Amino acid sequence: LSLPENARSVSWVGDGLIVCIKKDLYHLTLDGDSKELFSIGQNRSEPVLLPITKGEKHELLVLKDEKQISLDKDAKPTQSIALVWSDMPLCIEHVHPYILGVLPKGIEVKALEQKLQVQSIKMMDTMKDQVKFIVHDNMTLVASHTQVYKLEPRGYDIQVGRLVQLKHFELALEIAELIKETEEDRKMRRIEILRR
């Protein structure tokens, strides 16, 4: 495969590649076909592409200014409505079932499927370019040239209780599935969530 110009970013999606040239994204298949998809946005200087796995499905999250678009294996949007951030994320990371975004003034945590903002963490200093997530097992770090922050999630049972209080039942049920417990306890937890 030859490209007309240098690629700024490349990522697999299905049996092809998503390539960013200048500010435009292209889908290239291994047999040489190409299709222009869309621009990464007027205000975004660097492309952000994040491959994720949701069960058996592989998707690619792409940032277009402050919007996040999810592409399937054929480079088609998986949802009719994009997830929207309060500002343009510098980077994103998927920590199931959440998507984390570092924004210039803080970190936002959103439920990926429900497009629901779960938490907003204000930062004392403005985050600059070259910020990235480092994820290992259950630890998530946000690192820049001068700072490292450690993000610690609450226990799943605490998250479920809080989400039920806020009436976010769909997300509460999704997180309840992540709790290691017997099938009988899982069934009782589902019933308890749905009763509220």
mmCIF file of C-alpha atoms in Angstrom:
data_model
loop_
_atom_site.group_PDB
_atom_site.id
_atom_site.type_symbol
_atom_site.label_atom_id
_atom_site.label_comp_id
_atom_site.label_asym_id
_atom_site.label_seq_id
_atom_site.Cartn_x
_atom_site.Cartn_y
_atom_site.Cartn_z
ATOM 1 C CA LEU A 1 0.000 0.000 0.000
ATOM 2 C CA SER A 2 1.390 3.389 -0.897
ATOM 3 C CA LEU A 3 0.203 6.674 0.573
ATOM 4 C CA PRO A 4 0.225 10.088 -1.151
ATOM 5 C CA GLU A 5 1.753 11.713 1.954
ATOM 6 C CA ASN A 6 3.136 10.784 5.353
ATOM 7 C CA ALA A 7 0.572 9.273 7.702
ATOM 8 C CA ARG A 8 0.150 11.061 11.029
ATOM 9 C CA SER A 9 -1.541 8.050 12.618
ATOM 10 C CA VAL A 10 -2.449 4.495 11.596
ATOM 11 C CA SER A 11 -4.657 1.920 13.312
ATOM 12 C CA TRP A 12 -6.237 -1.428 12.428
ATOM 13 C CA VAL A 13 -9.986 -1.684 12.045
ATOM 14 C CA GLY A 14 -11.303 -5.073 10.939
ATOM 15 C CA ASP A 15 -9.302 -6.228 7.924
ATOM 16 C CA GLY A 16 -8.177 -2.733 6.985
ATOM 17 C CA LEU A 17 -6.423 0.358 8.241
ATOM 18 C CA ILE A 18 -7.568 3.789 9.290
ATOM 19 C CA VAL A 19 -4.935 6.288 8.218
ATOM 20 C CA CYS A 20 -4.810 9.985 9.065
ATOM 21 C CA ILE A 21 -3.181 12.141 6.391
ATOM 22 C CA LYS A 22 -3.043 15.831 7.270
ATOM 23 C CA LYS A 23 -6.428 16.160 9.029
ATOM 24 C CA ASP A 24 -8.381 13.597 7.005
ATOM 25 C CA LEU A 25 -9.113 9.970 7.834
ATOM 26 C CA TYR A 26 -9.076 7.257 5.172
ATOM 27 C CA HIS A 27 -10.059 3.590 5.297
ATOM 28 C CA LEU A 28 -7.595 1.411 3.382
ATOM 29 C CA THR A 29 -8.234 -2.238 2.687
ATOM 30 C CA LEU A 30 -5.392 -4.687 2.248
ATOM 31 C CA ASP A 31 -6.369 -5.230 -1.385
ATOM 32 C CA GLY A 32 -5.618 -1.561 -2.115
ATOM 33 C CA ASP A 33 -9.087 0.054 -2.015
ATOM 34 C CA SER A 34 -9.362 3.361 -0.185
ATOM 35 C CA LYS A 35 -12.220 5.569 0.949
ATOM 36 C CA GLU A 36 -12.108 9.009 2.551
ATOM 37 C CA LEU A 37 -14.061 9.030 5.815
ATOM 38 C CA PHE A 38 -14.031 12.445 7.491
ATOM 39 C CA SER A 39 -11.790 15.140 8.967
ATOM 40 C CA ILE A 40 -10.504 14.975 12.550
ATOM 41 C CA GLY A 41 -11.907 18.498 12.987
ATOM 42 C CA GLN A 42 -11.021 22.134 12.601
ATOM 43 C CA ASN A 43 -9.444 22.547 16.045
ATOM 44 C CA ARG A 44 -7.682 19.208 16.557
ATOM 45 C CA SER A 45 -3.969 19.324 15.795
ATOM 46 C CA GLU A 46 -3.226 15.614 16.403
ATOM 47 C CA PRO A 47 -5.338 12.583 15.508
ATOM 48 C CA VAL A 48 -6.561 10.361 18.362
ATOM 49 C CA LEU A 49 -7.441 6.778 17.391
ATOM 50 C CA LEU A 50 -8.156 4.154 20.065
ATOM 51 C CA PRO A 51 -8.907 0.509 19.190
ATOM 52 C CA ILE A 52 -11.177 -1.163 21.771
ATOM 53 C CA THR A 53 -12.782 -4.562 22.266
ATOM 54 C CA LYS A 54 -16.366 -4.860 23.480
ATOM 55 C CA GLY A 55 -17.065 -8.547 23.993
ATOM 56 C CA GLU A 56 -16.525 -10.139 20.566
ATOM 57 C CA LYS A 57 -16.642 -6.818 18.702
ATOM 58 C CA HIS A 58 -13.616 -4.726 17.786
ATOM 59 C CA GLU A 59 -14.170 -1.015 17.279
ATOM 60 C CA LEU A 60 -12.069 2.065 16.740
ATOM 61 C CA LEU A 61 -12.795 5.257 18.662
ATOM 62 C CA VAL A 62 -11.889 8.412 16.762
ATOM 63 C CA LEU A 63 -11.926 11.962 18.101
ATOM 64 C CA LYS A 64 -13.295 14.724 15.880
ATOM 65 C CA ASP A 65 -12.750 17.913 17.892
ATOM 66 C CA GLU A 66 -14.928 17.368 21.015
ATOM 67 C CA LYS A 67 -16.936 14.478 19.512
ATOM 68 C CA GLN A 68 -16.058 10.809 19.722
ATOM 69 C CA ILE A 69 -17.084 8.531 16.869
ATOM 70 C CA SER A 70 -16.987 4.740 17.096
ATOM 71 C CA LEU A 71 -16.225 2.826 13.886
ATOM 72 C CA ASP A 72 -16.951 -0.854 13.272
ATOM 73 C CA LYS A 73 -14.758 -3.351 11.392
ATOM 74 C CA ASP A 74 -15.940 -1.877 8.072
ATOM 75 C CA ALA A 75 -15.131 1.710 9.189
ATOM 76 C CA LYS A 76 -18.825 2.593 9.527
ATOM 77 C CA PRO A 77 -20.139 4.491 12.575
ATOM 78 C CA THR A 78 -21.637 2.109 15.140
ATOM 79 C CA GLN A 79 -23.958 4.703 16.677
ATOM 80 C CA SER A 80 -26.140 7.419 15.206
ATOM 81 C CA ILE A 81 -25.223 9.895 17.945
ATOM 82 C CA ALA A 82 -21.599 10.671 18.824
ATOM 83 C CA LEU A 83 -20.393 10.888 22.421
ATOM 84 C CA VAL A 84 -19.675 14.567 23.143
ATOM 85 C CA TRP A 85 -17.040 15.831 25.588
ATOM 86 C CA SER A 86 -17.245 19.218 27.348
ATOM 87 C CA ASP A 87 -13.964 20.250 25.666
ATOM 88 C CA MET A 88 -11.579 18.714 23.152
ATOM 89 C CA PRO A 89 -9.840 15.667 24.741
ATOM 90 C CA LEU A 90 -6.070 15.461 24.456
ATOM 91 C CA CYS A 91 -6.278 11.666 24.787
ATOM 92 C CA ILE A 92 -8.786 8.952 25.664
ATOM 93 C CA GLU A 93 -8.653 5.474 27.192
ATOM 94 C CA HIS A 94 -11.171 2.652 27.501
ATOM 95 C CA VAL A 95 -11.472 1.073 30.950
ATOM 96 C CA HIS A 96 -14.580 -1.096 30.662
ATOM 97 C CA PRO A 97 -17.356 0.079 30.848
ATOM 98 C CA TYR A 98 -16.020 3.626 30.891
ATOM 99 C CA ILE A 99 -14.173 5.896 28.516
ATOM 100 C CA LEU A 100 -11.761 8.333 30.171
ATOM 101 C CA GLY A 101 -10.746 11.606 28.570
ATOM 102 C CA VAL A 102 -8.001 14.044 29.529
ATOM 103 C CA LEU A 103 -9.246 17.531 28.725
ATOM 104 C CA PRO A 104 -7.267 20.777 29.101
ATOM 105 C CA LYS A 105 -8.734 21.500 32.567
ATOM 106 C CA GLY A 106 -9.413 18.035 33.908
ATOM 107 C CA ILE A 107 -10.462 14.445 33.359
ATOM 108 C CA GLU A 108 -13.924 13.251 32.415
ATOM 109 C CA VAL A 109 -15.248 9.741 32.949
ATOM 110 C CA LYS A 110 -18.146 8.689 30.728
ATOM 111 C CA ALA A 111 -20.155 5.525 30.279
ATOM 112 C CA LEU A 112 -19.288 4.445 26.758
ATOM 113 C CA GLU A 113 -22.604 2.839 25.755
ATOM 114 C CA GLN A 114 -24.958 5.221 27.569
ATOM 115 C CA LYS A 115 -22.937 8.384 26.706
ATOM 116 C CA LEU A 116 -23.452 9.430 30.299
ATOM 117 C CA GLN A 117 -20.983 11.596 32.191
ATOM 118 C CA VAL A 118 -20.152 9.725 35.381
ATOM 119 C CA GLN A 119 -17.464 11.943 36.872
ATOM 120 C CA SER A 120 -15.514 15.121 36.215
ATOM 121 C CA ILE A 121 -12.158 15.648 37.923
ATOM 122 C CA LYS A 122 -10.825 19.206 37.924
ATOM 123 C CA MET A 123 -7.061 19.631 37.694
ATOM 124 C CA MET A 124 -5.091 22.377 39.417
ATOM 125 C CA ASP A 125 -2.849 22.891 36.392
ATOM 126 C CA THR A 126 -3.924 23.057 32.788
ATOM 127 C CA MET A 127 -2.993 19.883 30.937
ATOM 128 C CA LYS A 128 -0.938 20.420 27.808
ATOM 129 C CA ASP A 129 -0.144 18.262 24.787
ATOM 130 C CA GLN A 130 1.781 15.008 25.212
ATOM 131 C CA VAL A 131 -0.529 13.668 27.919
ATOM 132 C CA LYS A 132 -1.277 9.968 27.901
ATOM 133 C CA PHE A 133 -2.977 7.214 29.839
ATOM 134 C CA ILE A 134 -1.020 4.273 31.154
ATOM 135 C CA VAL A 135 -3.246 1.322 32.052
ATOM 136 C CA HIS A 136 -2.046 -1.861 33.718
ATOM 137 C CA ASP A 137 -4.386 -4.372 35.360
ATOM 138 C CA ASN A 138 -6.647 -2.259 37.601
ATOM 139 C CA MET A 139 -4.366 0.777 37.747
ATOM 140 C CA THR A 140 -4.813 3.816 35.534
ATOM 141 C CA LEU A 141 -2.265 6.622 35.412
ATOM 142 C CA VAL A 142 -2.438 9.930 33.590
ATOM 143 C CA ALA A 143 1.037 11.165 32.732
ATOM 144 C CA SER A 144 2.388 14.380 31.268
ATOM 145 C CA HIS A 145 5.922 15.737 31.090
ATOM 146 C CA THR A 146 5.683 17.154 34.616
ATOM 147 C CA GLN A 147 2.906 15.274 36.418
ATOM 148 C CA VAL A 148 1.562 11.783 37.056
ATOM 149 C CA TYR A 149 -1.916 11.203 38.462
ATOM 150 C CA LYS A 150 -3.248 7.871 39.666
ATOM 151 C CA LEU A 151 -6.957 7.218 39.136
ATOM 152 C CA GLU A 152 -8.516 4.720 41.529
ATOM 153 C CA PRO A 153 -12.014 3.451 40.836
ATOM 154 C CA ARG A 154 -14.457 2.772 43.639
ATOM 155 C CA GLY A 155 -15.497 -0.829 44.175
ATOM 156 C CA TYR A 156 -18.141 -2.102 41.763
ATOM 157 C CA ASP A 157 -20.691 -2.500 44.565
ATOM 158 C CA ILE A 158 -20.226 1.171 45.562
ATOM 159 C CA GLN A 159 -20.549 2.253 41.905
ATOM 160 C CA VAL A 160 -23.765 0.231 41.512
ATOM 161 C CA GLY A 161 -25.277 1.779 44.647
ATOM 162 C CA ARG A 162 -24.445 5.320 43.504
ATOM 163 C CA LEU A 163 -25.768 4.713 39.980
ATOM 164 C CA VAL A 164 -29.026 3.308 41.360
ATOM 165 C CA GLN A 165 -29.392 6.466 43.527
ATOM 166 C CA LEU A 166 -28.928 8.567 40.373
ATOM 167 C CA LYS A 167 -31.446 6.345 38.505
ATOM 168 C CA HIS A 168 -28.901 5.172 35.919
ATOM 169 C CA PHE A 169 -30.233 1.624 36.013
ATOM 170 C CA GLU A 170 -28.848 0.383 32.689
ATOM 171 C CA LEU A 171 -25.272 1.267 33.668
ATOM 172 C CA ALA A 172 -25.840 -0.104 37.203
ATOM 173 C CA LEU A 173 -26.881 -3.453 35.704
ATOM 174 C CA GLU A 174 -23.854 -3.472 33.376
ATOM 175 C CA ILE A 175 -21.459 -2.850 36.268
ATOM 176 C CA ALA A 176 -23.249 -5.370 38.487
ATOM 177 C CA GLU A 177 -22.300 -8.032 35.928
ATOM 178 C CA LEU A 178 -18.621 -7.295 36.679
ATOM 179 C CA ILE A 179 -18.956 -8.176 40.366
ATOM 180 C CA LYS A 180 -17.548 -11.609 41.156
ATOM 181 C CA GLU A 181 -20.359 -13.422 42.916
ATOM 182 C CA THR A 182 -22.486 -16.537 42.694
ATOM 183 C CA GLU A 183 -25.231 -16.700 40.083
ATOM 184 C CA GLU A 184 -27.858 -16.639 42.860
ATOM 185 C CA ASP A 185 -26.344 -13.457 44.358
ATOM 186 C CA ARG A 186 -26.127 -11.914 40.879
ATOM 187 C CA LYS A 187 -29.821 -12.653 40.281
ATOM 188 C CA MET A 188 -30.770 -11.079 43.633
ATOM 189 C CA ARG A 189 -28.671 -7.984 42.862
ATOM 190 C CA ARG A 190 -30.431 -7.550 39.482
ATOM 191 C CA ILE A 191 -33.837 -7.845 41.157
ATOM 192 C CA GLU A 192 -32.822 -5.273 43.788
ATOM 193 C CA ILE A 193 -31.638 -2.805 41.122
ATOM 194 C CA LEU A 194 -34.802 -3.207 39.046
ATOM 195 C CA ARG A 195 -37.089 -2.772 42.092
ATOM 196 C CA ARG A 196 -35.889 0.785 42.574
#
